[in-house]
Amino acid sequence: MNDICNNAKSTHTNSDKSGFYRDIWEWKASISSVSDDKVSPFDLGEAAKYEIPKTLETEIHRYLMPYSVHPEGGYVAYISNGRVWGTSGSVLTSDEKLIFDLSPEYDGRLNRMLTLEEHPALYRSKIQEQHYLRGTSAVLTFCGSHNYFHWLYDVLPRLGMLQILNIPFQSLIMNPNPYATFVEETLLMFGVSESCVIRTGDNREIQADRLVVPSLMMNSHYPPWATSVLRMFMLPGRDTTLHSPERIFISRSKASARRIANEGEVIRLLEAYGFVSVCLEDWSIAQQVQLFASSKAIVSPHGAGLANLAFCMKGTLVVEIFHIRHVVPTYWMISNHNKLDYYMMYGQDDGTSPDRFSGLEDFTVDLNRLVQTIRIAGLNKLDT
């Protein structure tokens, strides 16, 4: 997560360090058995098996080493007179205690998740903008929801949980989002209108007669179930009229960070192998889903657009290029969910911003190593 949640620790000193529950189960243990409050477990499906990437690299990052895990911790919580506070949408109980496992916070200046003791909800001002909602409100807040990957994997599968369980709600509490196009498009794929959405805000508290809050996918290690539910709701909405290339290179030339410094050379090299360069910003979500679903080979620097690997068909070739000092396993995991033919390689620090967080730095790609990676993946140049 890169600079996606910016709720800094407040300077207020009215923190109540006892005003929290570490997780939903700690809260459940505190409530009366005759209360309307409850936590219903949700089965997140089969175990995930993650296989080591194919690569020329002699050292593979520890995040990409093979393992198996069974997803645990899925649930839907029902909280009477619950509250949602702040832009990130921290979940509070009726007596205004924070439920920490439903309220992650990321500090873009520190480039890390905040600890419970640092959580801004514990330092919130007593004077707040308050809103009251009648009936049941579903809560799908997540501090990084304006990032496309986190929208797809930390928000939409939770909406899928509600839809699968046929849980009714009158309103949907979500974060503000400057990229409204992909929000509106994907909500419609899930059968939800933007008109029922209530947005969180800075120092704003929203209270409802009842909150329904699905558990976070992040806390269950992004299970294969999350990919399956995205495919269930979104593949039927793809633009099948689109004539899309079978081999694509995902360009980050329009991104503000983590671009390939020698992208022009990379594109010219890949064109000889039949790849077409695309900027996903130019495509609708329905087109992106179709693009990935119909692709047979994808080369891309690490970036949120690779969340669309969720829609690829089994066996699709993927080459992900990491900044050598910024390796995140997210898209390797999705590739394993869909049994894709996954390769990785490292790009090199171009030395332009040595003091910058490596996840935001541009980098260069060794063209010879890229050719070797493509060749071990079984791709040949087009006949000329």
mmCIF file of C-alpha atoms in Angstrom:
data_model
loop_
_atom_site.group_PDB
_atom_site.id
_atom_site.type_symbol
_atom_site.label_atom_id
_atom_site.label_comp_id
_atom_site.label_asym_id
_atom_site.label_seq_id
_atom_site.Cartn_x
_atom_site.Cartn_y
_atom_site.Cartn_z
ATOM 1 C CA MET A 1 0.000 0.000 0.000
ATOM 2 C CA ASN A 2 1.605 3.226 -1.163
ATOM 3 C CA ASP A 3 0.447 6.580 0.183
ATOM 4 C CA ILE A 4 -3.164 5.447 0.258
ATOM 5 C CA CYS A 5 -4.270 6.376 3.770
ATOM 6 C CA ASN A 6 -3.259 9.684 5.241
ATOM 7 C CA ASN A 7 -4.975 9.894 8.622
ATOM 8 C CA ALA A 8 -2.045 11.108 10.680
ATOM 9 C CA LYS A 9 -1.999 10.695 14.439
ATOM 10 C CA SER A 10 -3.905 13.589 15.970
ATOM 11 C CA THR A 11 -2.385 16.043 18.404
ATOM 12 C CA HIS A 12 -5.433 15.698 20.703
ATOM 13 C CA THR A 13 -4.550 14.245 24.082
ATOM 14 C CA ASN A 14 -7.942 12.800 25.040
ATOM 15 C CA SER A 15 -6.957 9.245 24.077
ATOM 16 C CA ASP A 16 -8.746 6.451 25.911
ATOM 17 C CA LYS A 17 -6.385 3.515 25.557
ATOM 18 C CA SER A 18 -9.094 1.196 26.952
ATOM 19 C CA GLY A 19 -11.482 2.386 24.228
ATOM 20 C CA PHE A 20 -10.930 -0.460 21.801
ATOM 21 C CA TYR A 21 -11.369 -4.130 21.018
ATOM 22 C CA ARG A 22 -8.427 -5.736 19.295
ATOM 23 C CA ASP A 23 -10.691 -7.831 17.093
ATOM 24 C CA ILE A 24 -14.323 -8.732 16.533
ATOM 25 C CA TRP A 25 -14.098 -11.804 18.745
ATOM 26 C CA GLU A 26 -12.985 -9.738 21.728
ATOM 27 C CA TRP A 27 -16.031 -7.541 21.141
ATOM 28 C CA LYS A 28 -18.315 -10.580 20.807
ATOM 29 C CA ALA A 29 -17.103 -11.919 24.155
ATOM 30 C CA SER A 30 -18.154 -8.648 25.785
ATOM 31 C CA ILE A 31 -21.748 -8.511 24.524
ATOM 32 C CA SER A 32 -24.861 -9.945 26.148
ATOM 33 C CA SER A 33 -26.250 -13.215 24.805
ATOM 34 C CA VAL A 34 -29.703 -11.618 24.567
ATOM 35 C CA SER A 35 -28.400 -8.715 22.479
ATOM 36 C CA ASP A 36 -29.203 -8.279 18.784
ATOM 37 C CA ASP A 37 -25.460 -7.959 18.227
ATOM 38 C CA LYS A 38 -23.813 -11.034 16.764
ATOM 39 C CA VAL A 39 -20.965 -12.363 14.635
ATOM 40 C CA SER A 40 -21.760 -14.978 11.989
ATOM 41 C CA PRO A 41 -18.767 -16.970 10.677
ATOM 42 C CA PHE A 42 -18.301 -17.008 6.894
ATOM 43 C CA ASP A 43 -16.564 -19.833 5.042
ATOM 44 C CA LEU A 44 -13.850 -18.405 2.798
ATOM 45 C CA GLY A 45 -13.381 -21.653 0.947
ATOM 46 C CA GLU A 46 -10.491 -23.859 0.035
ATOM 47 C CA ALA A 47 -6.857 -23.700 1.027
ATOM 48 C CA ALA A 48 -4.431 -21.795 -1.165
ATOM 49 C CA LYS A 49 -1.227 -23.321 -2.480
ATOM 50 C CA TYR A 50 1.428 -20.888 -3.646
ATOM 51 C CA GLU A 51 4.199 -22.158 -5.906
ATOM 52 C CA ILE A 52 7.606 -20.598 -6.406
ATOM 53 C CA PRO A 53 7.805 -18.236 -9.430
ATOM 54 C CA LYS A 54 9.677 -19.212 -12.558
ATOM 55 C CA THR A 55 12.629 -16.903 -12.988
ATOM 56 C CA LEU A 56 16.235 -16.381 -14.010
ATOM 57 C CA GLU A 57 16.930 -14.670 -10.704
ATOM 58 C CA THR A 58 19.309 -16.521 -8.389
ATOM 59 C CA GLU A 59 17.768 -14.991 -5.255
ATOM 60 C CA ILE A 60 14.005 -15.048 -4.854
ATOM 61 C CA HIS A 61 12.471 -12.712 -2.318
ATOM 62 C CA ARG A 62 11.133 -14.416 0.798
ATOM 63 C CA TYR A 63 7.645 -13.064 0.027
ATOM 64 C CA LEU A 64 7.577 -15.258 -3.083
ATOM 65 C CA MET A 65 8.608 -18.539 -1.482
ATOM 66 C CA PRO A 66 6.136 -21.467 -1.715
ATOM 67 C CA TYR A 67 3.652 -22.253 1.059
ATOM 68 C CA SER A 68 0.059 -23.360 1.682
ATOM 69 C CA VAL A 69 -2.539 -21.690 3.868
ATOM 70 C CA HIS A 70 -6.174 -22.296 4.719
ATOM 71 C CA PRO A 71 -8.162 -19.041 4.914
ATOM 72 C CA GLU A 72 -9.611 -18.396 8.342
ATOM 73 C CA GLY A 73 -11.331 -15.557 10.111
ATOM 74 C CA GLY A 74 -14.217 -14.861 7.734
ATOM 75 C CA TYR A 75 -17.337 -13.396 9.335
ATOM 76 C CA VAL A 76 -20.162 -10.890 9.110
ATOM 77 C CA ALA A 77 -20.678 -8.719 12.208
ATOM 78 C CA TYR A 78 -23.994 -7.116 13.202
ATOM 79 C CA ILE A 79 -23.516 -4.092 15.483
ATOM 80 C CA SER A 80 -26.534 -2.289 16.931
ATOM 81 C CA ASN A 81 -26.142 1.506 17.008
ATOM 82 C CA GLY A 82 -22.650 1.128 15.577
ATOM 83 C CA ARG A 83 -20.651 4.051 14.279
ATOM 84 C CA VAL A 84 -18.167 4.737 11.485
ATOM 85 C CA TRP A 85 -15.601 7.475 12.069
ATOM 86 C CA GLY A 86 -13.152 9.402 9.910
ATOM 87 C CA THR A 87 -12.216 9.318 6.251
ATOM 88 C CA SER A 88 -10.845 5.774 6.442
ATOM 89 C CA GLY A 89 -14.038 4.580 8.091
ATOM 90 C CA SER A 90 -13.002 3.200 11.474
ATOM 91 C CA VAL A 91 -15.696 0.936 12.928
ATOM 92 C CA LEU A 92 -16.855 1.813 16.450
ATOM 93 C CA THR A 93 -19.294 0.086 18.790
ATOM 94 C CA SER A 94 -22.381 1.769 20.288
ATOM 95 C CA ASP A 95 -20.236 2.961 23.213
ATOM 96 C CA GLU A 96 -17.698 4.338 20.705
ATOM 97 C CA LYS A 97 -14.973 1.770 21.214
ATOM 98 C CA LEU A 98 -12.772 1.037 18.207
ATOM 99 C CA ILE A 99 -12.822 -2.458 16.644
ATOM 100 C CA PHE A 100 -9.235 -2.606 15.458
ATOM 101 C CA ASP A 101 -9.327 -5.561 13.047
ATOM 102 C CA LEU A 102 -12.058 -3.805 11.036
ATOM 103 C CA SER A 103 -10.244 -0.464 11.013
ATOM 104 C CA PRO A 104 -6.755 -0.647 9.453
ATOM 105 C CA GLU A 105 -4.828 2.578 8.967
ATOM 106 C CA TYR A 106 -1.864 3.208 6.690
ATOM 107 C CA ASP A 107 0.410 6.233 7.013
ATOM 108 C CA GLY A 108 1.673 7.371 3.636
ATOM 109 C CA ARG A 109 4.483 9.377 5.197
ATOM 110 C CA LEU A 110 5.793 6.436 7.208
ATOM 111 C CA ASN A 111 4.922 3.971 4.413
ATOM 112 C CA ARG A 112 3.548 1.393 6.826
ATOM 113 C CA MET A 113 0.414 0.284 8.631
ATOM 114 C CA LEU A 114 -0.227 1.971 11.959
ATOM 115 C CA THR A 115 -0.268 -0.002 15.190
ATOM 116 C CA LEU A 116 -3.267 -0.060 17.492
ATOM 117 C CA GLU A 117 -1.587 2.423 19.832
ATOM 118 C CA GLU A 118 -1.060 4.846 16.931
ATOM 119 C CA HIS A 119 -4.605 4.574 15.591
ATOM 120 C CA PRO A 120 -6.127 8.063 15.036
ATOM 121 C CA ALA A 121 -9.543 6.947 16.283
ATOM 122 C CA LEU A 122 -8.046 6.779 19.778
ATOM 123 C CA TYR A 123 -7.071 10.450 19.477
ATOM 124 C CA ARG A 124 -10.188 11.770 17.770
ATOM 125 C CA SER A 125 -11.684 15.106 18.703
ATOM 126 C CA LYS A 126 -14.764 15.188 20.902
ATOM 127 C CA ILE A 127 -16.371 17.650 18.467
ATOM 128 C CA GLN A 128 -17.473 15.794 15.351
ATOM 129 C CA GLU A 129 -19.769 16.134 12.384
ATOM 130 C CA GLN A 130 -22.460 13.539 13.091
ATOM 131 C CA HIS A 131 -24.903 11.787 10.749
ATOM 132 C CA TYR A 132 -27.667 9.376 11.693
ATOM 133 C CA LEU A 133 -28.935 6.673 9.327
ATOM 134 C CA ARG A 134 -32.156 4.764 9.883
ATOM 135 C CA GLY A 135 -32.282 1.030 9.311
ATOM 136 C CA THR A 136 -29.380 -1.222 8.369
ATOM 137 C CA SER A 137 -26.181 0.154 6.854
ATOM 138 C CA ALA A 138 -23.528 -2.092 5.341
ATOM 139 C CA VAL A 139 -19.946 -0.977 5.994
ATOM 140 C CA LEU A 140 -17.347 -1.589 3.276
ATOM 141 C CA THR A 141 -14.741 0.964 4.313
ATOM 142 C CA PHE A 142 -11.032 0.314 3.831
ATOM 143 C CA CYS A 143 -8.247 2.879 4.135
ATOM 144 C CA GLY A 144 -6.817 2.077 0.689
ATOM 145 C CA SER A 145 -10.035 1.747 -1.261
ATOM 146 C CA HIS A 146 -9.140 4.413 -3.824
ATOM 147 C CA ASN A 147 -6.314 2.146 -5.038
ATOM 148 C CA TYR A 148 -7.663 -0.163 -7.743
ATOM 149 C CA PHE A 149 -6.208 -3.351 -6.250
ATOM 150 C CA HIS A 150 -7.553 -2.586 -2.792
ATOM 151 C CA TRP A 151 -10.923 -1.645 -4.260
ATOM 152 C CA LEU A 152 -11.109 -4.998 -6.030
ATOM 153 C CA TYR A 153 -9.761 -7.116 -3.184
ATOM 154 C CA ASP A 154 -10.552 -5.266 0.053
ATOM 155 C CA VAL A 155 -13.974 -3.869 -0.849
ATOM 156 C CA LEU A 156 -15.797 -5.767 -3.605
ATOM 157 C CA PRO A 157 -15.467 -9.334 -2.220
ATOM 158 C CA ARG A 158 -17.061 -8.088 1.007
ATOM 159 C CA LEU A 159 -19.953 -6.747 -1.037
ATOM 160 C CA GLY A 160 -20.054 -10.191 -2.627
ATOM 161 C CA MET A 161 -20.411 -11.718 0.844
ATOM 162 C CA LEU A 162 -23.515 -9.609 1.470
ATOM 163 C CA GLN A 163 -24.984 -10.468 -1.928
ATOM 164 C CA ILE A 164 -24.346 -14.202 -1.570
ATOM 165 C CA LEU A 165 -25.933 -14.230 1.893
ATOM 166 C CA ASN A 166 -28.854 -12.047 0.691
ATOM 167 C CA ILE A 167 -28.309 -9.619 3.552
ATOM 168 C CA PRO A 168 -30.536 -6.556 3.056
ATOM 169 C CA PHE A 169 -29.312 -3.019 3.732
ATOM 170 C CA GLN A 170 -30.717 0.446 3.153
ATOM 171 C CA SER A 171 -27.404 2.241 2.719
ATOM 172 C CA LEU A 172 -23.791 1.439 2.029
ATOM 173 C CA ILE A 173 -21.068 3.279 3.959
ATOM 174 C CA MET A 174 -17.906 3.690 1.890
ATOM 175 C CA ASN A 175 -14.852 5.920 1.619
ATOM 176 C CA PRO A 176 -14.719 8.974 -0.643
ATOM 177 C CA ASN A 177 -13.124 8.054 -3.940
ATOM 178 C CA PRO A 178 -11.596 10.447 -6.475
ATOM 179 C CA TYR A 179 -11.653 7.734 -9.161
ATOM 180 C CA ALA A 180 -15.429 7.449 -9.359
ATOM 181 C CA THR A 181 -15.525 5.766 -12.768
ATOM 182 C CA PHE A 182 -14.184 2.384 -11.673
ATOM 183 C CA VAL A 183 -16.272 2.581 -8.489
ATOM 184 C CA GLU A 184 -19.537 3.173 -10.309
ATOM 185 C CA GLU A 185 -18.793 0.583 -12.997
ATOM 186 C CA THR A 186 -17.916 -2.186 -10.579
ATOM 187 C CA LEU A 187 -20.771 -1.463 -8.170
ATOM 188 C CA LEU A 188 -23.196 -1.891 -11.059
ATOM 189 C CA MET A 189 -21.573 -5.247 -11.880
ATOM 190 C CA PHE A 190 -22.440 -6.248 -8.312
ATOM 191 C CA GLY A 191 -26.001 -4.982 -8.695
ATOM 192 C CA VAL A 192 -25.634 -1.906 -6.470
ATOM 193 C CA SER A 193 -26.448 1.693 -7.354
ATOM 194 C CA GLU A 194 -24.159 4.542 -6.359
ATOM 195 C CA SER A 195 -27.276 6.327 -5.051
ATOM 196 C CA CYS A 196 -27.348 4.205 -1.876
ATOM 197 C CA VAL A 197 -23.731 5.029 -0.939
ATOM 198 C CA ILE A 198 -22.957 7.260 2.063
ATOM 199 C CA ARG A 199 -19.393 8.603 2.121
ATOM 200 C CA THR A 200 -17.139 8.923 5.142
ATOM 201 C CA GLY A 201 -15.280 12.156 5.848
ATOM 202 C CA ASP A 202 -12.617 13.750 7.980
ATOM 203 C CA ASN A 203 -13.733 13.909 11.628
ATOM 204 C CA ARG A 204 -17.221 12.757 10.575
ATOM 205 C CA GLU A 205 -19.103 10.129 12.569
ATOM 206 C CA ILE A 206 -21.918 8.139 10.959
ATOM 207 C CA GLN A 207 -24.277 6.214 13.222
ATOM 208 C CA ALA A 208 -26.872 3.678 12.075
ATOM 209 C CA ASP A 209 -29.591 1.681 13.786
ATOM 210 C CA ARG A 210 -27.590 -1.361 12.778
ATOM 211 C CA LEU A 211 -24.268 -1.874 11.045
ATOM 212 C CA VAL A 212 -23.520 -4.978 9.008
ATOM 213 C CA VAL A 213 -19.760 -5.344 8.581
ATOM 214 C CA PRO A 214 -18.079 -8.161 6.606
ATOM 215 C CA SER A 215 -14.556 -9.178 7.630
ATOM 216 C CA LEU A 216 -11.525 -7.894 5.749
ATOM 217 C CA MET A 217 -9.940 -10.027 3.028
ATOM 218 C CA MET A 218 -6.538 -8.704 4.084
ATOM 219 C CA ASN A 219 -6.953 -10.330 7.501
ATOM 220 C CA SER A 220 -7.642 -13.687 5.828
ATOM 221 C CA HIS A 221 -4.589 -13.496 3.571
ATOM 222 C CA TYR A 222 -6.540 -12.628 0.391
ATOM 223 C CA PRO A 223 -7.979 -16.115 -0.166
ATOM 224 C CA PRO A 224 -8.710 -17.691 -3.568
ATOM 225 C CA TRP A 225 -12.391 -17.182 -2.686
ATOM 226 C CA ALA A 226 -11.899 -13.419 -3.192
ATOM 227 C CA THR A 227 -10.697 -14.007 -6.760
ATOM 228 C CA SER A 228 -13.559 -16.423 -7.410
ATOM 229 C CA VAL A 229 -16.202 -13.944 -6.279
ATOM 230 C CA LEU A 230 -14.727 -11.192 -8.468
ATOM 231 C CA ARG A 231 -14.923 -13.535 -11.446
ATOM 232 C CA MET A 232 -18.485 -14.491 -10.545
ATOM 233 C CA PHE A 233 -19.761 -10.916 -10.542
ATOM 234 C CA MET A 234 -17.481 -9.206 -13.062
ATOM 235 C CA LEU A 235 -16.734 -11.630 -15.895
ATOM 236 C CA PRO A 236 -20.385 -11.578 -17.063
ATOM 237 C CA GLY A 237 -20.096 -7.796 -17.439
ATOM 238 C CA ARG A 238 -17.011 -7.782 -19.661
ATOM 239 C CA ASP A 239 -17.129 -6.078 -23.059
ATOM 240 C CA THR A 240 -17.076 -9.075 -25.383
ATOM 241 C CA THR A 241 -17.345 -6.803 -28.434
ATOM 242 C CA LEU A 242 -13.817 -5.558 -27.798
ATOM 243 C CA HIS A 243 -11.154 -6.842 -30.172
ATOM 244 C CA SER A 244 -8.196 -7.084 -27.815
ATOM 245 C CA PRO A 245 -4.618 -8.236 -28.462
ATOM 246 C CA GLU A 246 -3.467 -11.618 -27.181
ATOM 247 C CA ARG A 247 -0.106 -10.314 -25.940
ATOM 248 C CA ILE A 248 -0.069 -7.103 -23.908
ATOM 249 C CA PHE A 249 2.431 -4.938 -22.090
ATOM 250 C CA ILE A 250 0.930 -2.847 -19.276
ATOM 251 C CA SER A 251 2.448 0.634 -19.405
ATOM 252 C CA ARG A 252 2.735 2.813 -16.293
ATOM 253 C CA SER A 253 3.693 5.873 -18.341
ATOM 254 C CA LYS A 254 0.607 7.720 -17.021
ATOM 255 C CA ALA A 255 1.278 6.754 -13.410
ATOM 256 C CA SER A 256 2.920 9.160 -10.974
ATOM 257 C CA ALA A 257 5.420 6.633 -9.619
ATOM 258 C CA ARG A 258 7.159 3.301 -10.204
ATOM 259 C CA ARG A 259 7.507 3.773 -13.936
ATOM 260 C CA ILE A 260 9.994 1.995 -16.169
ATOM 261 C CA ALA A 261 12.651 4.579 -17.022
ATOM 262 C CA ASN A 262 13.570 2.882 -20.314
ATOM 263 C CA GLU A 263 9.990 1.938 -21.206
ATOM 264 C CA GLY A 264 10.394 2.983 -24.849
ATOM 265 C CA GLU A 265 13.168 0.423 -25.334
ATOM 266 C CA VAL A 266 11.138 -2.231 -23.499
ATOM 267 C CA ILE A 267 8.130 -1.613 -25.751
ATOM 268 C CA ARG A 268 10.202 -1.792 -28.935
ATOM 269 C CA LEU A 269 11.740 -5.061 -27.775
ATOM 270 C CA LEU A 270 8.358 -6.577 -26.867
ATOM 271 C CA GLU A 271 6.745 -5.469 -30.128
ATOM 272 C CA ALA A 272 9.030 -7.902 -31.929
ATOM 273 C CA TYR A 273 7.343 -10.648 -29.900
ATOM 274 C CA GLY A 274 3.852 -9.452 -30.778
ATOM 275 C CA PHE A 275 3.115 -7.462 -27.629
ATOM 276 C CA VAL A 276 0.911 -4.370 -27.746
ATOM 277 C CA SER A 277 1.438 -1.622 -25.163
ATOM 278 C CA VAL A 278 -1.699 -0.499 -23.302
ATOM 279 C CA CYS A 279 -2.412 2.128 -20.646
ATOM 280 C CA LEU A 280 -5.251 0.779 -18.529
ATOM 281 C CA GLU A 281 -6.333 4.338 -17.701
ATOM 282 C CA ASP A 282 -7.686 4.510 -21.273
ATOM 283 C CA TRP A 283 -9.959 1.484 -20.851
ATOM 284 C CA SER A 284 -13.298 1.043 -19.076
ATOM 285 C CA ILE A 285 -13.524 -1.674 -16.418
ATOM 286 C CA ALA A 286 -15.626 -3.844 -18.748
ATOM 287 C CA GLN A 287 -12.883 -3.482 -21.361
ATOM 288 C CA GLN A 288 -10.110 -4.231 -18.865
ATOM 289 C CA VAL A 289 -11.881 -7.402 -17.768
ATOM 290 C CA GLN A 290 -12.177 -8.490 -21.396
ATOM 291 C CA LEU A 291 -8.580 -7.499 -22.125
ATOM 292 C CA PHE A 292 -7.192 -9.734 -19.386
ATOM 293 C CA ALA A 293 -9.698 -12.541 -19.922
ATOM 294 C CA SER A 294 -8.696 -12.833 -23.583
ATOM 295 C CA SER A 295 -4.939 -12.284 -23.207
ATOM 296 C CA LYS A 296 -2.523 -15.172 -23.587
ATOM 297 C CA ALA A 297 0.620 -13.334 -22.445
ATOM 298 C CA ILE A 298 1.062 -10.291 -20.173
ATOM 299 C CA VAL A 299 4.249 -8.393 -19.290
ATOM 300 C CA SER A 300 3.978 -5.646 -16.699
ATOM 301 C CA PRO A 301 5.790 -3.731 -13.993
ATOM 302 C CA HIS A 302 4.298 -4.292 -10.547
ATOM 303 C CA GLY A 303 1.213 -2.103 -10.203
ATOM 304 C CA ALA A 304 -2.475 -2.052 -9.278
ATOM 305 C CA GLY A 305 -3.617 -2.762 -12.837
ATOM 306 C CA LEU A 306 -2.398 -6.330 -12.369
ATOM 307 C CA ALA A 307 -5.359 -6.871 -10.047
ATOM 308 C CA ASN A 308 -7.096 -7.686 -13.333
ATOM 309 C CA LEU A 309 -5.164 -10.973 -13.343
ATOM 310 C CA ALA A 310 -8.258 -12.108 -11.451
ATOM 311 C CA PHE A 311 -9.989 -12.391 -14.831
ATOM 312 C CA CYS A 312 -7.315 -14.319 -16.739
ATOM 313 C CA MET A 313 -7.888 -17.831 -17.990
ATOM 314 C CA LYS A 314 -5.876 -20.757 -16.645
ATOM 315 C CA GLY A 315 -2.390 -20.968 -18.165
ATOM 316 C CA THR A 316 -2.076 -17.307 -19.174
ATOM 317 C CA LEU A 317 1.613 -16.313 -19.252
ATOM 318 C CA VAL A 318 2.500 -13.488 -16.849
ATOM 319 C CA VAL A 319 5.864 -11.746 -16.465
ATOM 320 C CA GLU A 320 5.886 -9.330 -13.523
ATOM 321 C CA ILE A 321 8.815 -6.906 -13.199
ATOM 322 C CA PHE A 322 9.618 -5.689 -9.684
ATOM 323 C CA HIS A 323 11.768 -2.835 -8.484
ATOM 324 C CA ILE A 324 14.585 -4.824 -6.921
ATOM 325 C CA ARG A 325 13.955 -3.204 -3.529
ATOM 326 C CA HIS A 326 10.162 -3.308 -3.651
ATOM 327 C CA VAL A 327 8.701 -6.799 -3.895
ATOM 328 C CA VAL A 328 5.023 -7.298 -3.040
ATOM 329 C CA PRO A 329 3.489 -10.779 -3.512
ATOM 330 C CA THR A 330 -0.073 -9.684 -4.336
ATOM 331 C CA TYR A 331 -0.173 -10.519 -8.068
ATOM 332 C CA TRP A 332 1.880 -13.681 -7.650
ATOM 333 C CA MET A 333 -0.843 -14.760 -5.226
ATOM 334 C CA ILE A 334 -3.639 -13.971 -7.703
ATOM 335 C CA SER A 335 -1.705 -15.832 -10.415
ATOM 336 C CA ASN A 336 -1.620 -18.875 -8.156
ATOM 337 C CA HIS A 337 -5.360 -18.547 -7.499
ATOM 338 C CA ASN A 338 -6.014 -18.786 -11.250
ATOM 339 C CA LYS A 339 -3.199 -21.232 -12.040
ATOM 340 C CA LEU A 340 -1.464 -18.795 -14.370
ATOM 341 C CA ASP A 341 2.016 -19.402 -15.830
ATOM 342 C CA TYR A 342 3.821 -16.856 -13.652
ATOM 343 C CA TYR A 343 7.374 -15.527 -14.171
ATOM 344 C CA MET A 344 9.140 -12.680 -12.409
ATOM 345 C CA MET A 345 12.283 -10.603 -12.819
ATOM 346 C CA TYR A 346 13.880 -7.661 -11.056
ATOM 347 C CA GLY A 347 14.287 -4.195 -12.470
ATOM 348 C CA GLN A 348 17.153 -2.046 -11.311
ATOM 349 C CA ASP A 349 17.205 1.149 -9.274
ATOM 350 C CA ASP A 350 17.928 3.994 -11.707
ATOM 351 C CA GLY A 351 19.490 6.078 -8.934
ATOM 352 C CA THR A 352 17.387 9.206 -9.557
ATOM 353 C CA SER A 353 15.876 9.438 -6.066
ATOM 354 C CA PRO A 354 17.934 7.532 -3.510
ATOM 355 C CA ASP A 355 16.044 8.983 -0.523
ATOM 356 C CA ARG A 356 12.590 8.116 -1.835
ATOM 357 C CA PHE A 357 10.499 5.162 -0.681
ATOM 358 C CA SER A 358 11.469 2.354 -3.077
ATOM 359 C CA GLY A 359 7.830 1.555 -3.789
ATOM 360 C CA LEU A 360 7.523 4.940 -5.479
ATOM 361 C CA GLU A 361 10.826 4.935 -7.375
ATOM 362 C CA ASP A 362 11.171 4.551 -11.127
ATOM 363 C CA PHE A 363 13.472 1.773 -12.293
ATOM 364 C CA THR A 364 15.130 0.393 -15.414
ATOM 365 C CA VAL A 365 14.771 -3.010 -17.061
ATOM 366 C CA ASP A 366 17.750 -5.013 -18.290
ATOM 367 C CA LEU A 367 16.711 -5.786 -21.871
ATOM 368 C CA ASN A 368 18.899 -8.884 -22.179
ATOM 369 C CA ARG A 369 17.376 -10.400 -19.049
ATOM 370 C CA LEU A 370 13.905 -9.547 -20.303
ATOM 371 C CA VAL A 371 14.619 -11.380 -23.565
ATOM 372 C CA GLN A 372 15.961 -14.385 -21.651
ATOM 373 C CA THR A 373 12.881 -14.430 -19.401
ATOM 374 C CA ILE A 374 10.535 -14.292 -22.385
ATOM 375 C CA ARG A 375 12.443 -17.085 -24.090
ATOM 376 C CA ILE A 376 12.401 -19.443 -21.094
ATOM 377 C CA ALA A 377 8.648 -18.753 -21.000
ATOM 378 C CA GLY A 378 8.493 -20.211 -24.516
ATOM 379 C CA LEU A 379 7.755 -17.083 -26.550
ATOM 380 C CA ASN A 380 9.472 -16.462 -29.874
ATOM 381 C CA LYS A 381 9.711 -13.423 -32.117
ATOM 382 C CA LEU A 382 7.086 -12.999 -34.769
ATOM 383 C CA ASP A 383 8.068 -13.970 -38.313
ATOM 384 C CA THR A 384 9.128 -10.947 -40.308
#
